Amino acid sequence: MSLFPAYSTPASNSSEGASVPAKPSDLSWLTNQSYIAFPVTEPAESDSDSDHSHANEQSKIPRRKTKKKGKKHKKRRHRSSSDVEADKKKTTQQPVHVSEHEYYTDLEGLKIYLTVETLHKPACPRYRLGPYRFHFRTNNNKIEQKQRYFKYHRNIKELEHRAAVSLEKEFELEKAARVDDSVEKWVEYFRYKADHPTHIDSYQNNKAELTILEKAMRQHPDSNELLTLWLEQIVKVFPTDEVLEMIERLISKDNTNVLLWDALIANKQGAMAQCIAPNVLRLYEKSIRSLFLAKRSDEVMLKFFKKCSLFCRQSGLWEQFFGLVQLAVGLNVSTDFANGKQLFVSPEHYTQLIEYEELILKSGLPMNEIWLRIEKLRGAFHFLPFGGTKMCSDPQRMVLQEDIVGFVYPLINREYSFDLVILILKLMKYPFESNAFERCNFFKPETYEADHSEQLLPLFLEINRSKKYDLAVLSLIKELNTPPSFINTNLAFESYLDLMRELIVATSEHFTDEKHVILLLLYLRLERILVVFDKISGPLADQRKKSCRSRVKNLLKNSKYPNNLRFYIEYGLIEYEMEGFGDSCMKIFNISVQVFSSQYDDTSDDDLYALILSVTDILIKEKKKAQAIYLLTTLALNPKQICFDENFEPPKDPVKLLALQKLNERATRLLSSDDQAEFLLLEQYFAVNPLINTMKAYIYYLALVKSKTETTRKLEGFLFHFNNSTNQRHLFIREQLYEIYLKILTFRFDEYSNNCLLQAVDRILHEFPENAAAIRFCAFSESFSWFQIRTILGKYLTIRSVLLLTVAGRIRSSYYIHDSSLGQPSKEGETTYKRRLLNLLKHSVRRESSLRQNALLWRLYLRELFDQPSFNQSIATVGQDNVLEQCRKTLYLALEACPWNKALYLDGAFFAPQELSHLLDLLMEKQLRIHAIPEELEILRNE
């Protein structure tokens, strides 16, 4: 007998027409308390017989053809309530075979179980189309639903029409490119194809674009523009090993092509599987040697010297870096550099280093923290090659001449020696006030070049800055700073700072005239930056002030031009940063003006204009506009009578108009006699420009005594005069004029609306996206909302703008903590800006971003990710990875983008400590510089 009698074979046919299942022998389960019998009465025998015969008759009737599913579903939906009630009556009338001693078998499928009760029709809302529209019933219900709920089927005809027009346009462009004998048509065809993709898959689109470039290169094999586009496109289509093979085949045919060597090195250096430091250096050596023998171009040599030195610095090979610097200076500046003094060597042991190491080893910290601290400590001390004659305990500190001789070659033209010195200072992280000189020749920066936080230090040179943001900028600089550096956030910064000071002074002795003055001015500006840096950190000690003054005085005494007025401008500004606007600062300016007046010459008053404009900036900052007007009036009418005494008689209106006329005549005269040179020498970017100083004095005076409308109109006239975007000189002057405009906006801020300010910043950044003054003005402006700042700076996203946006976001998030008058809770506001900064940094380092290979942004992104434990409840969703897992994933993305940058590995040891062993394996595999090994530290700690 089966457990389910409905599926068992009946023993015999009963006379009643229905098989009665056998009763079980044991009915004890019926006495269980959990069993509840159905209170239904046993039906009559006659009813059962009639029902059974009726079921047999129904089974003989042939089945009807089934209707379509859609119509059947529609019929069910509109089933009336009366039919449902009729089915209910049928179910109550039909008997159910249920008994305490029998099994129940459901032999009939009722339609009531296949329907759902719906509301009556008036309860359903009707969608009205309006009185002027007509609704026609159509049979295309499925098409209407697809067009409503799926975007892909909305405008099928329009999409087909666009595709046909695109194909027709492509055919016309290809035909025009084949007929025309110019590269521009092929480039236009390529751009159109890139802007109008035909495939959903990006790989297919990239492959189609590469095909266009290959056709164009067969017609124009010598085009550098097409070759550049082809080198950028093959990376998107082929894997790295195939890309390297393709480029090497082309180099074997032409080993003098700079673009091919550059692309080969970039792909070798930027690939995780290919980037091994000795292999990359051998490739640099091979390329430099081939290009020197073939081209003998100083600009090409300096460009590859910069790339090679930068790779050594970022991979931690500081000994090789300074070995290259020493060899380059000795070959191209002077063989007797620094009077034979060994600047670029260091001893083997430092007593201070050994003491600090012992403290760290005895601290009881975990091994990853011990390794990280000792690695940074040794890197801060041991950045110069070992200078002894015996063997060194660390063989990597020994740099032999034959190891680096293949990377440096003598310059053909010795005029480039000054360019080499500026390049070396830039590689040593010197904070230049203006980046305008980077637009010329080999100084054009790479994406991965600005990987140090010292690039934010020139913000402290601006006199008109708002000092309440200095502390936030300083904290970001300290947070991202890595040793070795001249900033006092790391130990042993004194040796690096002394090296930089001695290098600047020693190189200036081998130059004369303008170049000598420029290098010493760079020295003084570095001193001013360090004074501001120390002053923000805390009160300056008297000993610190005294040592700074003695260094400046000794520099001026030993200079070839001790009476140069620009030296005293910097000296006075240093004193202003140390003591503020007082007698000591004004005394320096008074003495310098008196010395200049005794030697006054009408043809050489450009330095005097520079001095008065610097003092004017200070006076405007101190809200002494009347004294600023008096100084500019005296400068225009009688320069010999200039004095900085506060007891002055304010000039009257006729005198002001006369001074304004004099300044206008001077500016007009210089504009008419201005030479239209297209190129600027490097020293002209740092020297005093008489035309710019005159225009600045005239616009300042106009802004102080006239309305903003006249000032803006005159400034627009100057900008219109220098409107050639291909002329380097015009670009340099335009950028200076825009910075003057920003200063006017600063001290006449209340007279301009927000829209006017946003338009001005947008206009400046459109032409000069790297301009620090415009980025700072926009990021730190409290009259702009975060959305406005993010929109303006997001259009022209650069490394500096991302850093300053991060500072601005942190400052604004702190407002929610300290300001209790806000309606929003402090925690919520802080979380909001944390999320905004994470989105900003994630957008900056996305895969298609031009800033992806910048290690500084990745390091900042890691810090922002790690600094969110208290925000997990609001930021992280359910099931999302924890903070350490997010940092681990981001770290490996960063290493994939910048596999040669050692700073990322050091940050990974802190923000993803669980990956320390893997990071050490990667450092060994890439053969990057490692000063300490965990096994060695374990032995030292046990001892």
mmCIF file of N, CA, C and O in Angstrom, residues 297-354:
data_model
loop_
_atom_site.group_PDB
_atom_site.id
_atom_site.type_symbol
_atom_site.label_atom_id
_atom_site.label_comp_id
_atom_site.label_asym_id
_atom_site.label_seq_id
_atom_site.Cartn_x
_atom_site.Cartn_y
_atom_site.Cartn_z
ATOM 1 N N SER A 297 71.101 67.150 -29.602
ATOM 2 C CA SER A 297 70.242 68.282 -29.252
ATOM 3 C C SER A 297 70.254 68.438 -27.743
ATOM 4 O O SER A 297 69.954 67.489 -27.000
ATOM 5 N N ASP A 298 70.595 69.632 -27.272
ATOM 6 C CA ASP A 298 70.676 69.872 -25.831
ATOM 7 C C ASP A 298 69.313 69.762 -25.163
ATOM 8 O O ASP A 298 69.197 69.269 -24.029
ATOM 9 N N GLU A 299 68.284 70.208 -25.859
ATOM 10 C CA GLU A 299 66.949 70.136 -25.264
ATOM 11 C C GLU A 299 66.506 68.685 -25.088
ATOM 12 O O GLU A 299 65.901 68.337 -24.074
ATOM 13 N N VAL A 300 66.813 67.843 -26.063
ATOM 14 C CA VAL A 300 66.461 66.425 -25.941
ATOM 15 C C VAL A 300 67.254 65.780 -24.816
ATOM 16 O O VAL A 300 66.731 64.986 -24.025
ATOM 17 N N MET A 301 68.530 66.128 -24.713
ATOM 18 C CA MET A 301 69.361 65.557 -23.654
ATOM 19 C C MET A 301 68.862 65.968 -22.273
ATOM 20 O O MET A 301 68.799 65.158 -21.338
ATOM 21 N N LEU A 302 68.495 67.230 -22.132
ATOM 22 C CA LEU A 302 67.989 67.693 -20.845
ATOM 23 C C LEU A 302 66.639 67.061 -20.511
ATOM 24 O O LEU A 302 66.348 66.770 -19.342
ATOM 25 N N LYS A 303 65.830 66.830 -21.527
ATOM 26 C CA LYS A 303 64.535 66.199 -21.288
ATOM 27 C C LYS A 303 64.710 64.781 -20.760
ATOM 28 O O LYS A 303 64.066 64.384 -19.777
ATOM 29 N N PHE A 304 65.588 64.000 -21.368
ATOM 30 C CA PHE A 304 65.780 62.626 -20.922
ATOM 31 C C PHE A 304 66.568 62.570 -19.614
ATOM 32 O O PHE A 304 66.397 61.633 -18.831
ATOM 33 N N PHE A 305 67.422 63.564 -19.373
ATOM 34 C CA PHE A 305 68.069 63.652 -18.069
ATOM 35 C C PHE A 305 67.035 63.883 -16.978
ATOM 36 O O PHE A 305 67.109 63.298 -15.882
ATOM 37 N N LYS A 306 66.068 64.727 -17.255
ATOM 38 C CA LYS A 306 65.001 64.986 -16.282
ATOM 39 C C LYS A 306 64.187 63.720 -16.012
ATOM 40 O O LYS A 306 63.915 63.375 -14.853
ATOM 41 N N LYS A 307 63.830 62.985 -17.063
ATOM 42 C CA LYS A 307 63.020 61.784 -16.891
ATOM 43 C C LYS A 307 63.785 60.713 -16.118
ATOM 44 O O LYS A 307 63.233 60.053 -15.230
ATOM 45 N N CYS A 308 65.058 60.543 -16.433
ATOM 46 C CA CYS A 308 65.863 59.533 -15.749
ATOM 47 C C CYS A 308 66.077 59.898 -14.282
ATOM 48 O O CYS A 308 65.941 59.047 -13.386
ATOM 49 N N SER A 309 66.398 61.149 -14.007
ATOM 50 C CA SER A 309 66.604 61.587 -12.623
ATOM 51 C C SER A 309 65.311 61.483 -11.813
ATOM 52 O O SER A 309 65.320 61.112 -10.635
ATOM 53 N N LEU A 310 64.215 61.800 -12.452
ATOM 54 C CA LEU A 310 62.921 61.709 -11.775
ATOM 55 C C LEU A 310 62.580 60.264 -11.425
ATOM 56 O O LEU A 310 62.051 59.979 -10.340
ATOM 57 N N PHE A 311 62.909 59.345 -12.317
ATOM 58 C CA PHE A 311 62.672 57.930 -12.023
ATOM 59 C C PHE A 311 63.529 57.475 -10.835
ATOM 60 O O PHE A 311 63.046 56.751 -9.954
ATOM 61 N N CYS A 312 64.776 57.902 -10.799
ATOM 62 C CA CYS A 312 65.647 57.543 -9.669
ATOM 63 C C CYS A 312 65.116 58.118 -8.357
ATOM 64 O O CYS A 312 65.118 57.434 -7.320
ATOM 65 N N ARG A 313 64.642 59.354 -8.395
ATOM 66 C CA ARG A 313 64.139 59.976 -7.173
ATOM 67 C C ARG A 313 62.868 59.297 -6.679
ATOM 68 O O ARG A 313 62.723 59.011 -5.485
ATOM 69 N N GLN A 314 61.928 59.000 -7.573
ATOM 70 C CA GLN A 314 60.654 58.429 -7.149
ATOM 71 C C GLN A 314 60.778 56.958 -6.750
ATOM 72 O O GLN A 314 59.980 56.474 -5.947
ATOM 73 N N SER A 315 61.736 56.253 -7.312
ATOM 74 C CA SER A 315 61.924 54.851 -6.935
ATOM 75 C C SER A 315 62.802 54.688 -5.704
ATOM 76 O O SER A 315 63.122 53.564 -5.319
ATOM 77 N N GLY A 316 63.215 55.798 -5.088
ATOM 78 C CA GLY A 316 64.003 55.750 -3.871
ATOM 79 C C GLY A 316 65.495 55.655 -4.089
ATOM 80 O O GLY A 316 66.251 55.551 -3.117
ATOM 81 N N LEU A 317 65.955 55.716 -5.324
ATOM 82 C CA LEU A 317 67.391 55.624 -5.623
ATOM 83 C C LEU A 317 68.016 57.010 -5.521
ATOM 84 O O LEU A 317 68.509 57.579 -6.503
ATOM 85 N N TRP A 318 68.005 57.574 -4.316
ATOM 86 C CA TRP A 318 68.511 58.928 -4.118
ATOM 87 C C TRP A 318 70.021 58.998 -4.326
ATOM 88 O O TRP A 318 70.526 60.041 -4.762
ATOM 89 N N GLU A 319 70.740 57.944 -4.011
ATOM 90 C CA GLU A 319 72.196 57.961 -4.219
ATOM 91 C C GLU A 319 72.521 58.108 -5.696
ATOM 92 O O GLU A 319 73.384 58.916 -6.082
ATOM 93 N N GLN A 320 71.819 57.360 -6.547
ATOM 94 C CA GLN A 320 72.041 57.503 -7.988
ATOM 95 C C GLN A 320 71.596 58.875 -8.490
ATOM 96 O O GLN A 320 72.213 59.451 -9.386
ATOM 97 N N PHE A 321 70.506 59.390 -7.889
ATOM 98 C CA PHE A 321 70.016 60.708 -8.299
ATOM 99 C C PHE A 321 71.069 61.786 -8.056
ATOM 100 O O PHE A 321 71.386 62.585 -8.955
ATOM 101 N N PHE A 322 71.625 61.822 -6.865
ATOM 102 C CA PHE A 322 72.623 62.856 -6.583
ATOM 103 C C PHE A 322 73.948 62.558 -7.272
ATOM 104 O O PHE A 322 74.731 63.481 -7.529
ATOM 105 N N GLY A 323 74.216 61.304 -7.588
ATOM 106 C CA GLY A 323 75.368 61.019 -8.428
ATOM 107 C C GLY A 323 75.213 61.608 -9.814
ATOM 108 O O GLY A 323 76.161 62.180 -10.382
ATOM 109 N N LEU A 324 74.000 61.511 -10.388
ATOM 110 C CA LEU A 324 73.731 62.140 -11.691
ATOM 111 C C LEU A 324 73.832 63.654 -11.604
ATOM 112 O O LEU A 324 74.360 64.305 -12.526
ATOM 113 N N VAL A 325 73.316 64.226 -10.517
ATOM 114 C CA VAL A 325 73.393 65.687 -10.359
ATOM 115 C C VAL A 325 74.846 66.148 -10.283
ATOM 116 O O VAL A 325 75.252 67.125 -10.929
ATOM 117 N N GLN A 326 75.657 65.442 -9.514
ATOM 118 C CA GLN A 326 77.062 65.826 -9.377
ATOM 119 C C GLN A 326 77.797 65.737 -10.713
ATOM 120 O O GLN A 326 78.568 66.639 -11.079
ATOM 121 N N LEU A 327 77.534 64.674 -11.463
ATOM 122 C CA LEU A 327 78.206 64.509 -12.752
ATOM 123 C C LEU A 327 77.737 65.567 -13.754
ATOM 124 O O LEU A 327 78.557 66.126 -14.506
ATOM 125 N N ALA A 328 76.447 65.878 -13.778
ATOM 126 C CA ALA A 328 75.922 66.867 -14.719
ATOM 127 C C ALA A 328 76.448 68.262 -14.408
ATOM 128 O O ALA A 328 76.808 69.022 -15.324
ATOM 129 N N VAL A 329 76.514 68.621 -13.137
ATOM 130 C CA VAL A 329 77.034 69.938 -12.760
ATOM 131 C C VAL A 329 78.518 70.041 -13.090
ATOM 132 O O VAL A 329 79.006 71.068 -13.582
ATOM 133 N N GLY A 330 79.267 68.959 -12.825
ATOM 134 C CA GLY A 330 80.696 68.990 -13.112
ATOM 135 C C GLY A 330 80.998 69.076 -14.590
ATOM 136 O O GLY A 330 81.981 69.716 -15.003
ATOM 137 N N LEU A 331 80.155 68.463 -15.428
ATOM 138 C CA LEU A 331 80.397 68.500 -16.876
ATOM 139 C C LEU A 331 79.951 69.804 -17.511
ATOM 140 O O LEU A 331 80.601 70.298 -18.449
ATOM 141 N N ASN A 332 78.861 70.401 -17.035
ATOM 142 C CA ASN A 332 78.218 71.483 -17.771
ATOM 143 C C ASN A 332 78.216 72.833 -17.062
ATOM 144 O O ASN A 332 77.894 73.841 -17.689
ATOM 145 N N VAL A 333 78.511 72.891 -15.785
ATOM 146 C CA VAL A 333 78.573 74.176 -15.084
ATOM 147 C C VAL A 333 80.015 74.559 -14.813
ATOM 148 O O VAL A 333 80.494 75.609 -15.248
ATOM 149 N N SER A 334 80.721 73.721 -14.086
ATOM 150 C CA SER A 334 82.123 74.006 -13.779
ATOM 151 C C SER A 334 82.802 72.730 -13.301
ATOM 152 O O SER A 334 82.209 71.953 -12.523
ATOM 153 N N THR A 335 84.008 72.515 -13.758
ATOM 154 C CA THR A 335 84.774 71.357 -13.277
ATOM 155 C C THR A 335 85.233 71.562 -11.842
ATOM 156 O O THR A 335 85.422 70.595 -11.107
ATOM 157 N N ASP A 336 85.406 72.826 -11.450
ATOM 158 C CA ASP A 336 85.809 73.150 -10.078
ATOM 159 C C ASP A 336 84.593 73.677 -9.320
ATOM 160 O O ASP A 336 84.570 74.789 -8.811
ATOM 161 N N PHE A 337 83.579 72.852 -9.262
ATOM 162 C CA PHE A 337 82.325 73.283 -8.661
ATOM 163 C C PHE A 337 82.467 73.356 -7.143
ATOM 164 O O PHE A 337 83.014 72.448 -6.506
ATOM 165 N N ALA A 338 81.967 74.454 -6.560
ATOM 166 C CA ALA A 338 82.008 74.702 -5.108
ATOM 167 C C ALA A 338 83.432 74.649 -4.578
ATOM 168 O O ALA A 338 83.658 74.235 -3.435
ATOM 169 N N ASN A 339 84.365 75.081 -5.418
ATOM 170 C CA ASN A 339 85.789 75.127 -5.031
ATOM 171 C C ASN A 339 86.314 73.774 -4.550
ATOM 172 O O ASN A 339 87.092 73.684 -3.595
ATOM 173 N N GLY A 340 85.878 72.745 -5.213
ATOM 174 C CA GLY A 340 86.347 71.405 -4.878
ATOM 175 C C GLY A 340 85.715 70.790 -3.649
ATOM 176 O O GLY A 340 86.100 69.692 -3.237
ATOM 177 N N LYS A 341 84.737 71.432 -3.047
ATOM 178 C CA LYS A 341 84.091 70.895 -1.853
ATOM 179 C C LYS A 341 83.160 69.752 -2.231
ATOM 180 O O LYS A 341 82.435 69.827 -3.224
ATOM 181 N N GLN A 342 83.216 68.687 -1.427
ATOM 182 C CA GLN A 342 82.394 67.513 -1.689
ATOM 183 C C GLN A 342 80.975 67.741 -1.140
ATOM 184 O O GLN A 342 80.688 67.479 0.029
ATOM 185 N N LEU A 343 80.116 68.242 -2.004
ATOM 186 C CA LEU A 343 78.749 68.517 -1.555
ATOM 187 C C LEU A 343 77.886 67.264 -1.532
ATOM 188 O O LEU A 343 76.974 67.139 -0.703
ATOM 189 N N PHE A 344 78.113 66.339 -2.445
ATOM 190 C CA PHE A 344 77.188 65.239 -2.665
ATOM 191 C C PHE A 344 77.696 63.921 -2.094
ATOM 192 O O PHE A 344 77.547 62.863 -2.715
ATOM 193 N N VAL A 345 78.312 63.959 -0.936
ATOM 194 C CA VAL A 345 78.762 62.741 -0.260
ATOM 195 C C VAL A 345 78.354 62.824 1.201
ATOM 196 O O VAL A 345 78.104 63.910 1.736
ATOM 197 N N SER A 346 78.289 61.656 1.845
ATOM 198 C CA SER A 346 77.924 61.608 3.262
ATOM 199 C C SER A 346 78.689 60.482 3.934
ATOM 200 O O SER A 346 79.103 59.523 3.273
ATOM 201 N N PRO A 347 78.868 60.561 5.249
ATOM 202 C CA PRO A 347 79.571 59.479 5.961
ATOM 203 C C PRO A 347 78.690 58.248 6.094
ATOM 204 O O PRO A 347 77.507 58.251 5.750
ATOM 205 N N GLU A 348 79.302 57.186 6.627
ATOM 206 C CA GLU A 348 78.559 55.938 6.740
ATOM 207 C C GLU A 348 77.630 55.943 7.937
ATOM 208 O O GLU A 348 76.478 55.509 7.840
ATOM 209 N N HIS A 349 78.067 56.428 9.055
ATOM 210 C CA HIS A 349 77.286 56.353 10.287
ATOM 211 C C HIS A 349 76.939 57.753 10.785
ATOM 212 O O HIS A 349 77.740 58.681 10.701
ATOM 213 N N TYR A 350 75.731 57.864 11.331
ATOM 214 C CA TYR A 350 75.280 59.070 12.022
ATOM 215 C C TYR A 350 74.901 58.659 13.441
ATOM 216 O O TYR A 350 74.098 57.731 13.636
ATOM 217 N N THR A 351 75.466 59.352 14.416
ATOM 218 C CA THR A 351 75.166 59.028 15.819
ATOM 219 C C THR A 351 73.687 59.215 16.124
ATOM 220 O O THR A 351 73.068 58.394 16.818
ATOM 221 N N GLN A 352 73.113 60.260 15.570
ATOM 222 C CA GLN A 352 71.698 60.533 15.804
ATOM 223 C C GLN A 352 70.821 59.425 15.219
ATOM 224 O O GLN A 352 69.822 59.011 15.825
ATOM 225 N N LEU A 353 71.200 58.922 14.049
ATOM 226 C CA LEU A 353 70.436 57.851 13.420
ATOM 227 C C LEU A 353 70.445 56.582 14.282
ATOM 228 O O LEU A 353 69.405 55.944 14.476
ATOM 229 N N ILE A 354 71.601 56.209 14.804
ATOM 230 C CA ILE A 354 71.710 54.995 15.620
ATOM 231 C C ILE A 354 70.874 55.132 16.893
ATOM 232 O O ILE A 354 70.188 54.186 17.326
#
